[in-house]
PDB file of C-alpha atoms in Angstrom:
ATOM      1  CA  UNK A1427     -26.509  19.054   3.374  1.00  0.00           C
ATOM      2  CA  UNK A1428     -25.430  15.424   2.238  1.00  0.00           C
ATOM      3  CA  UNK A1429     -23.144  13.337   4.329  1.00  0.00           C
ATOM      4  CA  UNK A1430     -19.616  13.022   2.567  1.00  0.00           C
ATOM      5  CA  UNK A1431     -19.501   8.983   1.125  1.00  0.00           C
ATOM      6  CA  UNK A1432     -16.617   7.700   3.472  1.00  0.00           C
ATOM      7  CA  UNK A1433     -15.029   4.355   2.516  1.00  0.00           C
ATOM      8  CA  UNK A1434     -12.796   1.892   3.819  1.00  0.00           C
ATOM      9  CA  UNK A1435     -11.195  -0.960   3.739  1.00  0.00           C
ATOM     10  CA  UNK A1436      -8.862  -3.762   5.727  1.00  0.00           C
ATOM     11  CA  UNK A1437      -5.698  -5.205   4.573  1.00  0.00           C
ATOM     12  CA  UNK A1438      -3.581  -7.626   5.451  1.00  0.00           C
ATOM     13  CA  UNK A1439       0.785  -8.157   3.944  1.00  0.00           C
ATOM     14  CA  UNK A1440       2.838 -10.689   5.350  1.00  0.00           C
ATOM     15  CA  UNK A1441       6.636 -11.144   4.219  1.00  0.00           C
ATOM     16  CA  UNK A1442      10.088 -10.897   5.701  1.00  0.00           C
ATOM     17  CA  UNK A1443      13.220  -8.233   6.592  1.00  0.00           C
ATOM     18  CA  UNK A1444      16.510  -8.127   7.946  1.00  0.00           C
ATOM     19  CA  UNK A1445      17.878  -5.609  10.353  1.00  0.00           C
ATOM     20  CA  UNK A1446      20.523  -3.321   8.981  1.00  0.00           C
ATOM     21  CA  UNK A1447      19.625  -3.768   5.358  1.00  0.00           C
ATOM     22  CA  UNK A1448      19.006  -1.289   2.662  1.00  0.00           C
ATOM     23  CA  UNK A1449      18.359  -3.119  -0.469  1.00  0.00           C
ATOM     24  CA  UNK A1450      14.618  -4.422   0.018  1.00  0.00           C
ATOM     25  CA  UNK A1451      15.139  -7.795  -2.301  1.00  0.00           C
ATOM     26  CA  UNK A1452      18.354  -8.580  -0.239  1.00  0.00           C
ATOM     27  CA  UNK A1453      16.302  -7.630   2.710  1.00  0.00           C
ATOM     28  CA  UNK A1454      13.720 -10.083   1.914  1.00  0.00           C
ATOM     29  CA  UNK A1455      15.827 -13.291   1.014  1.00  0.00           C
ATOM     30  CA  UNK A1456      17.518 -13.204   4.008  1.00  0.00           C
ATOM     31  CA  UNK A1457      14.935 -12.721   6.302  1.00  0.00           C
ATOM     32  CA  UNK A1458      13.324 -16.001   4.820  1.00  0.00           C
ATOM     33  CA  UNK A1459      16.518 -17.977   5.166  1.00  0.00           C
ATOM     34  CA  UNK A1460      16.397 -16.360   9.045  1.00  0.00           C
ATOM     35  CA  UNK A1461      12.746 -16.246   9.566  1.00  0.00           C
ATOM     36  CA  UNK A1462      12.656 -12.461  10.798  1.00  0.00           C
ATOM     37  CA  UNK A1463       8.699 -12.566   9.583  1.00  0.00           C
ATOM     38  CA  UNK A1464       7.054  -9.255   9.592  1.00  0.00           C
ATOM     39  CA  UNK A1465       2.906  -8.504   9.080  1.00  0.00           C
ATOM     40  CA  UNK A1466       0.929  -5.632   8.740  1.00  0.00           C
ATOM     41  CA  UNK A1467      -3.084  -5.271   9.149  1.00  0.00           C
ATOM     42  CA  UNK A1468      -4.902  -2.025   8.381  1.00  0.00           C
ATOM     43  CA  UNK A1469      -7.852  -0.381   8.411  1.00  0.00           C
ATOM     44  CA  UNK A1470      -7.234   2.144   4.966  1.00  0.00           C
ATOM     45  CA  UNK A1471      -9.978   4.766   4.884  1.00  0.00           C
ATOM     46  CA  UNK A1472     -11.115   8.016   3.277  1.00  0.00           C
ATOM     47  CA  UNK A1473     -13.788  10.400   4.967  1.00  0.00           C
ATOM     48  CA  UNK A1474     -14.933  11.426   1.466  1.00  0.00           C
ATOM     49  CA  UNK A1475     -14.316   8.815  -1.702  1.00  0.00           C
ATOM     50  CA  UNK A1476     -15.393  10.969  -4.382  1.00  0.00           C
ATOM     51  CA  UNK A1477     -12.995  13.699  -3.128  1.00  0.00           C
ATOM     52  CA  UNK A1478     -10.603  11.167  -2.787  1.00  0.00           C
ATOM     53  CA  UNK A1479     -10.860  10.148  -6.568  1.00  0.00           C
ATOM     54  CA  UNK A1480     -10.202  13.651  -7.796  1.00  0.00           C
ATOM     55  CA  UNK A1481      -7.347  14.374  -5.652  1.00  0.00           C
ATOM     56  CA  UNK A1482      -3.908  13.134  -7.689  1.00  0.00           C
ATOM     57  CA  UNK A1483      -2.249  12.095  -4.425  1.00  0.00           C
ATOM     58  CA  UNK A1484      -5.613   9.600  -3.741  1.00  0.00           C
ATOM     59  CA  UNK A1485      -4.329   9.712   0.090  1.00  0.00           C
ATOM     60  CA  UNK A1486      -6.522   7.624   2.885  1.00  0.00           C
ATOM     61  CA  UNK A1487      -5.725   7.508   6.433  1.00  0.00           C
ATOM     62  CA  UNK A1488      -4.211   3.338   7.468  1.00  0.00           C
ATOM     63  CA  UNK A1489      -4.716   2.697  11.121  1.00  0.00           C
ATOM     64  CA  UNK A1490      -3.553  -0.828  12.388  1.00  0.00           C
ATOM     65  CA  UNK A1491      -0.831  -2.537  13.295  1.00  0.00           C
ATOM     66  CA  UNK A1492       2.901  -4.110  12.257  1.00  0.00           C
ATOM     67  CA  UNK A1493       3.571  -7.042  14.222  1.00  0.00           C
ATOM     68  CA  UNK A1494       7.473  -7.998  13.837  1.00  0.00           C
ATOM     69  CA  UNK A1495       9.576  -9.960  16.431  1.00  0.00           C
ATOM     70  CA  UNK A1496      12.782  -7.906  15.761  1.00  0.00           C
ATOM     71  CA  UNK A1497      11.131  -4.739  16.010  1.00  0.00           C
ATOM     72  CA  UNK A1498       9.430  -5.663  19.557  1.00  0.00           C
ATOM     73  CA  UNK A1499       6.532  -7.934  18.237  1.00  0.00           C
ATOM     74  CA  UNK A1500       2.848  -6.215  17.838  1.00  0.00           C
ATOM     75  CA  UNK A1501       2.708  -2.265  17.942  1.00  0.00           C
ATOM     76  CA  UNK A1502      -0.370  -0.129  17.092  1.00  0.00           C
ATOM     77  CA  UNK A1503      -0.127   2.361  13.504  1.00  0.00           C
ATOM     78  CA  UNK A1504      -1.886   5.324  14.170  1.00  0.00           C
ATOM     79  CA  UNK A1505      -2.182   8.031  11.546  1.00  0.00           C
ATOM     80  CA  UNK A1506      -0.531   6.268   8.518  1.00  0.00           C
ATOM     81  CA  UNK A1507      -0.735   7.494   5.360  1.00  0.00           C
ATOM     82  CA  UNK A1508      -1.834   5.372   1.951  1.00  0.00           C
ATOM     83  CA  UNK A1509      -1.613   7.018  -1.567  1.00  0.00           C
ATOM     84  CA  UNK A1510      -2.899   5.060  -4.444  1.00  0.00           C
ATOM     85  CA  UNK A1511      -1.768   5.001  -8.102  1.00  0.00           C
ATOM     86  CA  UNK A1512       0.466   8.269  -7.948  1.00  0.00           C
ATOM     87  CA  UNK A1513       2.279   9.633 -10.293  1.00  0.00           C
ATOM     88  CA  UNK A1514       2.245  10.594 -13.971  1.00  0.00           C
ATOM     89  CA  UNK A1515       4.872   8.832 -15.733  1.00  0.00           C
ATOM     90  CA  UNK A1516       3.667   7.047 -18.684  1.00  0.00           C
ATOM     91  CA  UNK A1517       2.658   3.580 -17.718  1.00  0.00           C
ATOM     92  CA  UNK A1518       3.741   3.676 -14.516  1.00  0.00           C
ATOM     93  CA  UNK A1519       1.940   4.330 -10.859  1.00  0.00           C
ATOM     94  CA  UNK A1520       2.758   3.691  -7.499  1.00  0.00           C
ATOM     95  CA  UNK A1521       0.790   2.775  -4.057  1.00  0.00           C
ATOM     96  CA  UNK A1522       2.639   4.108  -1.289  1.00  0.00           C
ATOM     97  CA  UNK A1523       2.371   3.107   2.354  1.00  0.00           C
ATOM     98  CA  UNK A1524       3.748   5.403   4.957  1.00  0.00           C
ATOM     99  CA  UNK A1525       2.878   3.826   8.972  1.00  0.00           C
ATOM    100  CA  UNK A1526       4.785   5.253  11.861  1.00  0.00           C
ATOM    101  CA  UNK A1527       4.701   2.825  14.923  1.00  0.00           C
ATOM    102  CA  UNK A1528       7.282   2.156  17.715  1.00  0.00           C
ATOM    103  CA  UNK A1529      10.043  -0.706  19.180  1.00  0.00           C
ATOM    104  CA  UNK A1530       9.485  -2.203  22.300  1.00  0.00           C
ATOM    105  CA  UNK A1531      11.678   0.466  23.858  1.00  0.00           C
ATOM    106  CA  UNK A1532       9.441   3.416  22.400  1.00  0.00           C
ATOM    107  CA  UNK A1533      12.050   4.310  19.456  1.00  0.00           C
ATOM    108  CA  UNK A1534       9.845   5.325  16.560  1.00  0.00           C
ATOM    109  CA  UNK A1535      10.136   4.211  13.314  1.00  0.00           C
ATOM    110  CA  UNK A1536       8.227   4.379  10.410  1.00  0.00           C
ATOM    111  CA  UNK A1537       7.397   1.609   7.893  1.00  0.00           C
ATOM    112  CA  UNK A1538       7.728   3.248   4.524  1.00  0.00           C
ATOM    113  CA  UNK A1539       7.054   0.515   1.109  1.00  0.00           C
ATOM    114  CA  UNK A1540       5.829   1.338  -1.949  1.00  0.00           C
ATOM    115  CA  UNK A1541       4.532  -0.988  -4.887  1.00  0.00           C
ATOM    116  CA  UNK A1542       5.312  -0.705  -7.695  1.00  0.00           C
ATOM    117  CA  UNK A1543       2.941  -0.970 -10.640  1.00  0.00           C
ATOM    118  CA  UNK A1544       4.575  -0.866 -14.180  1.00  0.00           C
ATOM    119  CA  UNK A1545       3.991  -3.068 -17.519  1.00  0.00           C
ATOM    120  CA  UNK A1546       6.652  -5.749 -17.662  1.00  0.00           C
ATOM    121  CA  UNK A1547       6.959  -8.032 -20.314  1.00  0.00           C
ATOM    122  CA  UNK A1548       4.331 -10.927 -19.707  1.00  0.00           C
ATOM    123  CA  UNK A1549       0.673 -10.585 -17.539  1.00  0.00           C
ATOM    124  CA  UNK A1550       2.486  -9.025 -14.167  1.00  0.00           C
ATOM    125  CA  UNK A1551      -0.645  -7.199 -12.653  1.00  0.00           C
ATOM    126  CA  UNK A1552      -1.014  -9.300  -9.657  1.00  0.00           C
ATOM    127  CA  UNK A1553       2.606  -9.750  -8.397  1.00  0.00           C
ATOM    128  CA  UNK A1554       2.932  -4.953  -8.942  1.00  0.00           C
ATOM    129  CA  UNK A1555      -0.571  -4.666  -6.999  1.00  0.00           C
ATOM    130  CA  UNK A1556       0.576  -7.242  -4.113  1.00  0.00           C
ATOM    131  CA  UNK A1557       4.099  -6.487  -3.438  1.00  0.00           C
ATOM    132  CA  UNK A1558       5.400  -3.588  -1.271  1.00  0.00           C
ATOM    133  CA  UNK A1559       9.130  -3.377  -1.322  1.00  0.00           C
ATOM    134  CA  UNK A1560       9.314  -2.397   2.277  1.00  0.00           C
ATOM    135  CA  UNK A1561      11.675  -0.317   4.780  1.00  0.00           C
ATOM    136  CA  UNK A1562      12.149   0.529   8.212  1.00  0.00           C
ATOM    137  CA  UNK A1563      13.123   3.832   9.206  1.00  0.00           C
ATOM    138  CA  UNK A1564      14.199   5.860  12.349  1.00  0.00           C
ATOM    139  CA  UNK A1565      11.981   8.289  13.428  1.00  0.00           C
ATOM    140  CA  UNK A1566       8.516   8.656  12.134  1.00  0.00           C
ATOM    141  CA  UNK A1567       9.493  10.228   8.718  1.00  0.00           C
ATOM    142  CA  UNK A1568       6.689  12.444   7.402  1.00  0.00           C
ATOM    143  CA  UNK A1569       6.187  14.437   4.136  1.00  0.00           C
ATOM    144  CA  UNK A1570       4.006  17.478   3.346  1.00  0.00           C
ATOM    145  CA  UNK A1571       2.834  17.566  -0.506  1.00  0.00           C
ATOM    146  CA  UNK A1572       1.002  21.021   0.179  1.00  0.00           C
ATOM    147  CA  UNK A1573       4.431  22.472   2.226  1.00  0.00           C
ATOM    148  CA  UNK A1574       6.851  24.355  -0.131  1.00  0.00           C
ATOM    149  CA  UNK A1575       9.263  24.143   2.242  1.00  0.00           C
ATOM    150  CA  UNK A1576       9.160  20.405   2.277  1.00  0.00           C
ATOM    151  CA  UNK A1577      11.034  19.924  -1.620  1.00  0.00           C
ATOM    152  CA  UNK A1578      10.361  15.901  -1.124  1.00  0.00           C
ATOM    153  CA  UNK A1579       8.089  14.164  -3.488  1.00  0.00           C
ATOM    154  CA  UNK A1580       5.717  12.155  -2.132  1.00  0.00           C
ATOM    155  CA  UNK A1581       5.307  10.137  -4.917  1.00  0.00           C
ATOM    156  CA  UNK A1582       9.152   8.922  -5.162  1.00  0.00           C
ATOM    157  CA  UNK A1583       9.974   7.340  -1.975  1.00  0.00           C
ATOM    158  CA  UNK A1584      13.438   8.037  -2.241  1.00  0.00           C
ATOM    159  CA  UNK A1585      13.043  11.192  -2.385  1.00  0.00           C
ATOM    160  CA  UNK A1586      10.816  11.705   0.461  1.00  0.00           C
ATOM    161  CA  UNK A1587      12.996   9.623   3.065  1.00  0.00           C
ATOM    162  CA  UNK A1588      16.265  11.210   2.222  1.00  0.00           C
ATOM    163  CA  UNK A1589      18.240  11.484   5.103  1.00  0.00           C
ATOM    164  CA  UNK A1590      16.531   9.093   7.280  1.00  0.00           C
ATOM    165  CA  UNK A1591      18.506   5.972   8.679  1.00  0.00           C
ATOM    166  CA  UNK A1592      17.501   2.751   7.167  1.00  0.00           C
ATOM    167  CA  UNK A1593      16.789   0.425  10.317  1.00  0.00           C
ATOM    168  CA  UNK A1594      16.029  -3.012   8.112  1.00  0.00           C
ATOM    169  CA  UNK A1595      14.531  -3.891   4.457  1.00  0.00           C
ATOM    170  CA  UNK A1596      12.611  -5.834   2.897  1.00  0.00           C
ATOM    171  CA  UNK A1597       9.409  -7.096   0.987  1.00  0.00           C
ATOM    172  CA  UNK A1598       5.996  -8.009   2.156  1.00  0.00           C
ATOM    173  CA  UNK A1599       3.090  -9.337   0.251  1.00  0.00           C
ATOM    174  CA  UNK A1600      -0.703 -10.129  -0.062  1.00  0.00           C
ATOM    175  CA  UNK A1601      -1.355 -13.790  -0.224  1.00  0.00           C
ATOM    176  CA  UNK A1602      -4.836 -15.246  -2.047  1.00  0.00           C
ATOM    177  CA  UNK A1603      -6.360 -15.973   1.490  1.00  0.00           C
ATOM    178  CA  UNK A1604      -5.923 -12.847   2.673  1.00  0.00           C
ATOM    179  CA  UNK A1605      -6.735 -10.806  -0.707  1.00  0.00           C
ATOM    180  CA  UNK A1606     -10.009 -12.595  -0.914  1.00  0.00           C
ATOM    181  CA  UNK A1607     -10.870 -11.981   2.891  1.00  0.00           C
ATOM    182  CA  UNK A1608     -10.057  -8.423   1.999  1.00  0.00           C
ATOM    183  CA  UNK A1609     -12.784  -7.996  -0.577  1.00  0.00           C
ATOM    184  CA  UNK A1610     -15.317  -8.763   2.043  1.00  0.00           C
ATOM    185  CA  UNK A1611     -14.160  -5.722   4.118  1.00  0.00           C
ATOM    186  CA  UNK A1612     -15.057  -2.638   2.109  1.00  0.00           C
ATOM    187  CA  UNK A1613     -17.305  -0.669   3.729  1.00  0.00           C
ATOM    188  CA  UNK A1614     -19.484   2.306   2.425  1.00  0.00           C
ATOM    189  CA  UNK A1615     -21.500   4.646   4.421  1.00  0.00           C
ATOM    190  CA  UNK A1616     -24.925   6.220   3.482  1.00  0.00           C
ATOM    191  CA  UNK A1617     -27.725   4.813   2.051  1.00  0.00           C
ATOM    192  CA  UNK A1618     -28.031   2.034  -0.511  1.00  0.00           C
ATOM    193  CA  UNK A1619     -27.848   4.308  -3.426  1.00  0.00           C
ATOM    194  CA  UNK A1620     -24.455   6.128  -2.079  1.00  0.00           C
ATOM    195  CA  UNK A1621     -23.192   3.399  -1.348  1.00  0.00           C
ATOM    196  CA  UNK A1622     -23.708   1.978  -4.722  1.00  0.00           C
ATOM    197  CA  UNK A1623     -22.336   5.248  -5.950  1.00  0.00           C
ATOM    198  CA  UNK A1624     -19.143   5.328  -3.762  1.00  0.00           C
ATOM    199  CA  UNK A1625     -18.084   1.854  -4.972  1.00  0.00           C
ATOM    200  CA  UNK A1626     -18.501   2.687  -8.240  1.00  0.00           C
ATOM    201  CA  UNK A1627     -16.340   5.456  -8.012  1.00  0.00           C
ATOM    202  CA  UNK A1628     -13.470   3.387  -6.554  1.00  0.00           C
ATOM    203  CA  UNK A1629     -13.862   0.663  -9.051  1.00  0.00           C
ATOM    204  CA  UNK A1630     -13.583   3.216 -11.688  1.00  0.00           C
ATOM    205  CA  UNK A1631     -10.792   4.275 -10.375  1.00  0.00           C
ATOM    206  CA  UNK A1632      -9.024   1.725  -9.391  1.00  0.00           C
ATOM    207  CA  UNK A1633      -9.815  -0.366 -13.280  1.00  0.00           C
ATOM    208  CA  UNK A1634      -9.124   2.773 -15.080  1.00  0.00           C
ATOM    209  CA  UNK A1635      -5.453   3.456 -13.565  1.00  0.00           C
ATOM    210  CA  UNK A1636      -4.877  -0.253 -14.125  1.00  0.00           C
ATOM    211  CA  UNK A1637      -5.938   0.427 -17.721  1.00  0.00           C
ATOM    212  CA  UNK A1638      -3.667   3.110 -18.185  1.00  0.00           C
ATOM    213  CA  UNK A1639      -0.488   1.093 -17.027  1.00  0.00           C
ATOM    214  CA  UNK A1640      -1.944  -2.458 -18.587  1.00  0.00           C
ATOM    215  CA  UNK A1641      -3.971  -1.410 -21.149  1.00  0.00           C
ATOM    216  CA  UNK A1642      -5.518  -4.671 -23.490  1.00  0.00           C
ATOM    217  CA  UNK A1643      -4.334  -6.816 -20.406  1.00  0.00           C
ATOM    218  CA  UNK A1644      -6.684  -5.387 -18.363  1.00  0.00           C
ATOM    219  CA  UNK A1645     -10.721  -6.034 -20.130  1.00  0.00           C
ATOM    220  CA  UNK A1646     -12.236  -2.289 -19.672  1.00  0.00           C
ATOM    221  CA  UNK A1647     -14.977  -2.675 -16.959  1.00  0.00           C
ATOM    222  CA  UNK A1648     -13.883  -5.934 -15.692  1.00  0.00           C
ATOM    223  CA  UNK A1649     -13.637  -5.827 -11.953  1.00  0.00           C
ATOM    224  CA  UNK A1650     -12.199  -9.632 -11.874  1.00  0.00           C
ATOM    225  CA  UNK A1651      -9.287  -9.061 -14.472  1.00  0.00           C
ATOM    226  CA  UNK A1652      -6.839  -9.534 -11.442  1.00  0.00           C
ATOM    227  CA  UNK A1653      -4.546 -11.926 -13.284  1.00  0.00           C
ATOM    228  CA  UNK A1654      -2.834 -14.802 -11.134  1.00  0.00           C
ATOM    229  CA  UNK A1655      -0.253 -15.014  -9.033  1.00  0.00           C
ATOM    230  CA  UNK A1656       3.150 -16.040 -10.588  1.00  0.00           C
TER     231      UNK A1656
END
């Protein structure tokens, strides 16, 4: 029986928040102007890539860490969740980013952002695909698509983190450095031929969603149509 084609990948956001905040933009300026920097690195990875193509919630494990002076400086992610491109409103899809960690004190909290990738007015592909409008929650906030009982939607953050206390706000993005360093960290296990095969089923993926939000903006097949950063 053939090994399931596991993939992965490690990313790196850097941006700013403010403590008791709600509004992520407000969030963000403010933590500029006060320096309250906040980074994330993570290892995203699916056991299975061509399951994880078929499957409309696209969900991958992120293990890592958030590193954030106000929130007690470095603290290890374990079992985060990562959906890509979900939902099904017309030109419109969202990557989601769910990572419960901990304070300094061992209060848990949950880092919950989502981008936000829609077709604005002008070639906006790279500033939707880098920026997570980020917040902090209390308590390590959790949602269960497959649990009937659970009536939140994982695809609309709100939604899904009603009730929970907002601890701070704000957004985080992926630089050029970092998103170029990234590209050299996808990993594919199996032999040459899987591997091949497992990477072509992200790509499609990933340029065909983008095709379906962006359409002519985006050149069918053409895994460097990024855009540029605004």
């Amino acid at each position: 029986m053939t090994e399931p084609t596991s993939l992965e990948f490690t990313e790196t956001m850097k941006g700013f928040i403010t403590l008791d905040e709600t509004d992520p933009q407000r969030g963000y300026e403010q933590g500029r102007t006060e320096a309250t920097a906040l980074h994330f690195r993570l290892t995203i990875r699916t056991g299975d890539v061509h399951a994880f193509a078929a499957d409309p919630m696209r969900e991958a494990v992120a293990d890592g860490y958030v590193d954030c002076d106000v929130l007690g400086g470095r603290q290890p992610v374990e079992g985060g969740v990562f959906n890509l491109f979900v939902g099904d409103a017309p030109g419109r899809r969202r990557m989601l980013y769910r990572l419960p960690f901990q304070d300094a004190a061992g209060h848990p909290l949950t880092l919950s952002g989502f981008k936000d990738v829609h077709d604005d007015p002008g070639f906006d592909l790279w500033r939707d695909t880098s920026t997570l409008y980020t917040r902090i929650l209390a308590g390590h906030v959790h949602t269960d698509p497959a649990d009937p009982a659970d009536p939140a939607d994982p695809a609309d953050p709100a939604a899904a983190e009603a009730g929970a206390r907002v601890v701070a706000a704000g957004i985080i993005t992926i630089h050029i450095p970092d998103f170029l360093r990234q590209l050299t960290t996808f990993r594919v296990s199996g032999s040459a031929l899987e591997a091949t095969r497992g990477l072509e089923t992200f790509g499609r993926l990933f340029l065909g969603d983008l095709w379906k939000v962006y359409g002519a903006f985006v050149p069918a097949g053409n895994a460097d149509a990024i855009g540029e950063p605004r």
